[in-house]
Tab-separated table of C-alpha atoms in Angstrom:
chain	number	residue	atom	x	y	z
P	2	CYS	CA	37.956	-17.639	35.989
P	3	CYS	CA	38.760	-16.545	32.400
P	4	GLY	CA	37.495	-19.911	31.131
P	5	CYS	CA	34.182	-19.452	32.987
P	6	LEU	CA	33.773	-15.942	31.589
P	7	THR	CA	34.558	-17.151	28.058
P	8	ALA	CA	32.090	-20.045	28.388
P	9	PHE	CA	29.421	-17.641	29.682
P	10	LEU	CA	29.988	-15.227	26.768
P	11	VAL	CA	29.853	-18.072	24.223
P	12	ILE	CA	26.581	-19.370	25.720
P	13	LEU	CA	25.175	-15.830	25.768
P	14	ALA	CA	26.143	-15.317	22.109
P	15	VAL	CA	24.505	-18.634	21.133
P	16	VAL	CA	21.290	-17.684	22.984
P	17	ILE	CA	21.208	-14.271	21.267
P	18	VAL	CA	21.739	-15.835	17.826
P	19	ILE	CA	18.963	-18.382	18.487
P	20	LEU	CA	16.604	-15.602	19.596
P	21	ILE	CA	17.409	-13.508	16.521
P	22	PHE	CA	16.635	-16.392	14.156
P	23	THR	CA	13.478	-17.549	15.972
P	24	VAL	CA	11.657	-15.059	18.188
P	25	PHE	CA	13.009	-11.881	16.568
P	26	LYS	CA	12.876	-13.129	12.964
P	27	ILE	CA	11.624	-10.422	10.598
P	28	LYS	CA	8.190	-11.327	9.233
P	29	LYS	CA	6.399	-9.777	6.280
P	30	PRO	CA	4.148	-6.773	7.006
P	31	VAL	CA	0.557	-7.234	5.806
P	32	ILE	CA	-1.043	-4.443	3.774
P	33	LYS	CA	-4.801	-4.311	3.272
P	34	VAL	CA	-7.020	-1.874	1.386
P	35	ASN	CA	-10.060	-1.246	3.611
P	36	SER	CA	-11.975	1.173	1.394
P	37	PHE	CA	-11.665	2.886	-1.964
P	38	ASN	CA	-13.790	5.967	-2.745
P	39	ILE	CA	-14.020	8.326	-5.715
P	40	THR	CA	-14.592	11.987	-4.877
P	41	LYS	CA	-15.234	15.102	-6.933
P	42	LEU	CA	-16.561	13.117	-9.907
P	43	GLU	CA	-19.111	15.278	-11.689
P	44	LEU	CA	-20.969	13.676	-14.571
P	45	ILE	CA	-22.561	15.278	-17.625
P	46	ASN	CA	-24.452	14.045	-20.680
P	47	ASN	CA	-27.028	11.963	-18.745
P	48	ASN	CA	-24.356	10.592	-16.390
P	49	THR	CA	-22.332	9.092	-19.220
P	50	LEU	CA	-19.159	11.218	-19.143
P	51	PRO	CA	-17.083	13.040	-16.539
P	52	LYS	CA	-17.257	16.813	-16.705
P	53	PRO	CA	-14.126	18.154	-18.488
P	54	GLY	CA	-11.590	19.984	-16.340
P	55	VAL	CA	-12.875	18.551	-13.059
P	56	ASN	CA	-10.309	17.301	-10.580
P	57	ILE	CA	-11.152	13.725	-9.622
P	58	SER	CA	-9.639	12.044	-6.575
P	59	VAL	CA	-9.559	8.514	-5.246
P	60	ILE	CA	-9.174	8.045	-1.508
P	61	ALA	CA	-7.936	4.672	-0.304
P	62	ASP	CA	-7.986	3.700	3.366
P	63	VAL	CA	-5.036	1.345	3.826
P	64	SER	CA	-3.855	-0.543	6.897
P	65	VAL	CA	-0.362	-1.900	7.517
P	66	LYS	CA	-0.252	-4.754	10.022
P	67	ASN	CA	3.157	-5.379	11.519
P	68	PRO	CA	3.469	-8.967	12.856
P	69	ASN	CA	7.046	-8.391	14.037
P	70	SER	CA	8.411	-7.795	17.480
P	71	ALA	CA	10.125	-4.851	15.804
P	72	SER	CA	8.832	-1.570	14.432
P	73	PHE	CA	8.370	-1.088	10.669
P	74	LYS	CA	9.155	2.437	9.447
P	75	PHE	CA	8.451	3.554	5.923
P	76	ARG	CA	9.564	6.774	4.287
P	77	SER	CA	7.527	9.349	2.413
P	78	ASN	CA	9.202	8.706	-0.943
P	79	ASN	CA	6.718	5.923	-1.654
P	80	ALA	CA	4.349	6.223	-4.569
P	81	THR	CA	0.975	4.751	-5.452
P	82	TYR	CA	-0.077	4.725	-9.084
P	83	LEU	CA	-3.583	4.432	-10.516
P	84	TYR	CA	-3.876	2.796	-13.943
P	85	TYR	CA	-6.758	2.801	-16.390
P	86	HIS	CA	-6.343	0.237	-19.193
P	87	GLY	CA	-2.568	0.209	-18.688
P	88	THR	CA	-2.075	3.984	-18.644
P	89	VAL	CA	-1.096	5.881	-15.503
P	90	VAL	CA	-3.960	8.292	-14.820
P	91	GLY	CA	-3.138	9.179	-11.227
P	92	GLU	CA	-0.359	9.266	-8.686
P	93	ALA	CA	-0.033	9.847	-4.959
P	94	GLN	CA	2.781	10.080	-2.479
P	95	VAL	CA	2.317	7.765	0.482
P	96	PRO	CA	3.008	9.624	3.731
P	97	SER	CA	5.773	8.304	5.938
P	98	GLY	CA	4.730	6.310	8.955
P	99	LYS	CA	5.614	3.773	11.573
P	100	ALA	CA	3.814	0.554	12.378
P	101	LYS	CA	4.728	-0.307	15.943
P	102	ALA	CA	5.572	-3.856	16.910
P	103	ARG	CA	2.568	-6.194	16.608
P	104	ARG	CA	0.225	-3.287	15.810
P	105	THR	CA	-1.777	-2.069	12.822
P	106	PHE	CA	-1.204	1.368	11.346
P	107	SER	CA	-3.906	3.015	9.202
P	108	LEU	CA	-3.413	5.721	6.618
P	109	ASN	CA	-5.425	7.435	3.915
P	110	ILE	CA	-3.888	7.786	0.481
P	111	THR	CA	-5.383	10.395	-1.842
P	112	VAL	CA	-4.677	9.782	-5.521
P	113	ASP	CA	-5.275	12.792	-7.741
P	114	ILE	CA	-6.435	11.690	-11.173
P	115	ILE	CA	-5.151	13.537	-14.229
P	116	PRO	CA	-8.408	14.236	-16.123
P	117	ASP	CA	-6.745	14.694	-19.534
P	118	LYS	CA	-5.155	11.246	-19.396
P	119	LEU	CA	-8.421	9.649	-18.312
P	120	MET	CA	-10.495	11.487	-20.929
P	121	SER	CA	-8.084	10.583	-23.748
P	122	SER	CA	-8.645	6.844	-23.247
P	123	PRO	CA	-10.632	5.229	-26.077
P	124	ASN	CA	-12.238	2.862	-23.530
P	125	LEU	CA	-13.760	5.586	-21.358
P	126	GLN	CA	-17.054	6.036	-23.222
P	127	ALA	CA	-17.758	2.277	-23.256
P	128	ASP	CA	-16.978	1.957	-19.536
P	129	PHE	CA	-19.181	4.927	-18.659
P	130	ASN	CA	-22.003	3.482	-20.784
P	131	SER	CA	-21.699	0.181	-18.895
P	132	GLY	CA	-21.802	2.056	-15.593
P	133	LEU	CA	-18.631	0.393	-14.300
P	134	LEU	CA	-15.083	1.716	-14.301
P	135	THR	CA	-12.199	-0.725	-13.752
P	136	VAL	CA	-8.903	0.650	-12.462
P	137	THR	CA	-5.773	-0.946	-11.057
P	138	THR	CA	-3.407	0.372	-8.429
P	139	PHE	CA	0.216	-0.354	-7.716
P	140	SER	CA	1.944	0.640	-4.496
P	141	ARG	CA	5.572	0.159	-3.541
P	142	ILE	CA	6.403	0.818	0.088
P	143	PRO	CA	10.055	0.482	1.118
P	144	GLY	CA	10.908	0.615	4.784
P	145	ARG	CA	13.007	-0.752	7.617
P	146	ALA	CA	12.237	-3.221	10.358
P	147	LYS	CA	14.382	-2.830	13.465
P	148	VAL	CA	14.836	-5.526	16.096
P	149	LEU	CA	15.925	-4.266	19.518
P	150	ASN	CA	17.320	-1.155	17.772
P	151	ILE	CA	20.322	-3.309	16.877
P	152	ILE	CA	19.396	-5.272	13.776
P	153	SER	CA	17.887	-3.325	10.887
P	154	LYS	CA	16.420	-5.076	7.855
P	155	HIS	CA	15.348	-3.370	4.616
P	156	VAL	CA	11.811	-4.440	3.623
P	157	VAL	CA	9.904	-3.591	0.419
P	158	VAL	CA	6.165	-4.275	0.191
P	159	LYS	CA	4.454	-4.203	-3.222
P	160	LEU	CA	0.674	-4.221	-3.535
P	161	ASN	CA	-1.408	-4.628	-6.712
P	162	CYS	CA	-5.197	-4.167	-6.618
P	163	THR	CA	-7.989	-4.075	-9.178
P	164	ALA	CA	-11.090	-2.060	-8.337
P	165	VAL	CA	-14.420	-1.913	-10.122
P	166	VAL	CA	-16.307	1.285	-9.318
P	167	ASN	CA	-20.019	1.890	-9.919
P	168	ILE	CA	-20.025	5.235	-11.722
P	169	SER	CA	-23.517	6.446	-10.810
P	170	SER	CA	-23.170	5.746	-7.072
P	171	GLN	CA	-19.386	6.376	-7.097
P	172	ALA	CA	-19.088	3.381	-4.783
P	173	LEU	CA	-16.700	0.480	-4.889
P	174	GLN	CA	-18.334	-2.566	-6.480
P	175	THR	CA	-15.446	-5.029	-6.115
P	176	LEU	CA	-11.864	-4.848	-4.927
P	177	LYS	CA	-9.400	-7.661	-5.516
P	178	CYS	CA	-5.829	-7.408	-4.335
P	179	LYS	CA	-3.105	-9.841	-5.224
P	180	LYS	CA	-1.164	-11.208	-2.307
P	181	PRO	CA	1.374	-8.499	-1.421
P	182	LYS	CA	4.928	-9.235	-2.510
P	183	VAL	CA	7.442	-8.591	0.223
P	184	SER	CA	11.191	-8.468	-0.291
P	185	LEU	CA	13.335	-8.855	2.800
């Protein structure tokens, strides 16, 4: 009887290990930027320069697709940075959230631009004269994927995007994101 119980427990352990490494294997979450809008941008001087002292914001609609059979939770200590010609001109805290198993979670990230840093760039006048403003974003989202509330795996998703914005319409002209880097 003890031999049968031991054999059953060994078979059960083997089945659980096989399931963990196949069906319940942690897969990389997919992050996608759906839209990217500039708000509060007031122009002066025949639409060639931003008005000094105006608070400018960028709102990005981002979706996190979780392909796992486990939930993906991310904390609120995540940051998104907005760069203009290599200089950080804006920052936002990404709110915490949870992408349920095999679901997509959407969130809006509002990046407040620091006008003084943007205005001090020597490239700003040329970009405004061309009518196009090129910015890059970098997001780092650490979180945890839990399988059956037993196995917890630390996951970090990094996303880099380059956006070209039409200044007069304040609309996104192009958005190119590098394939997200995911560390498991």
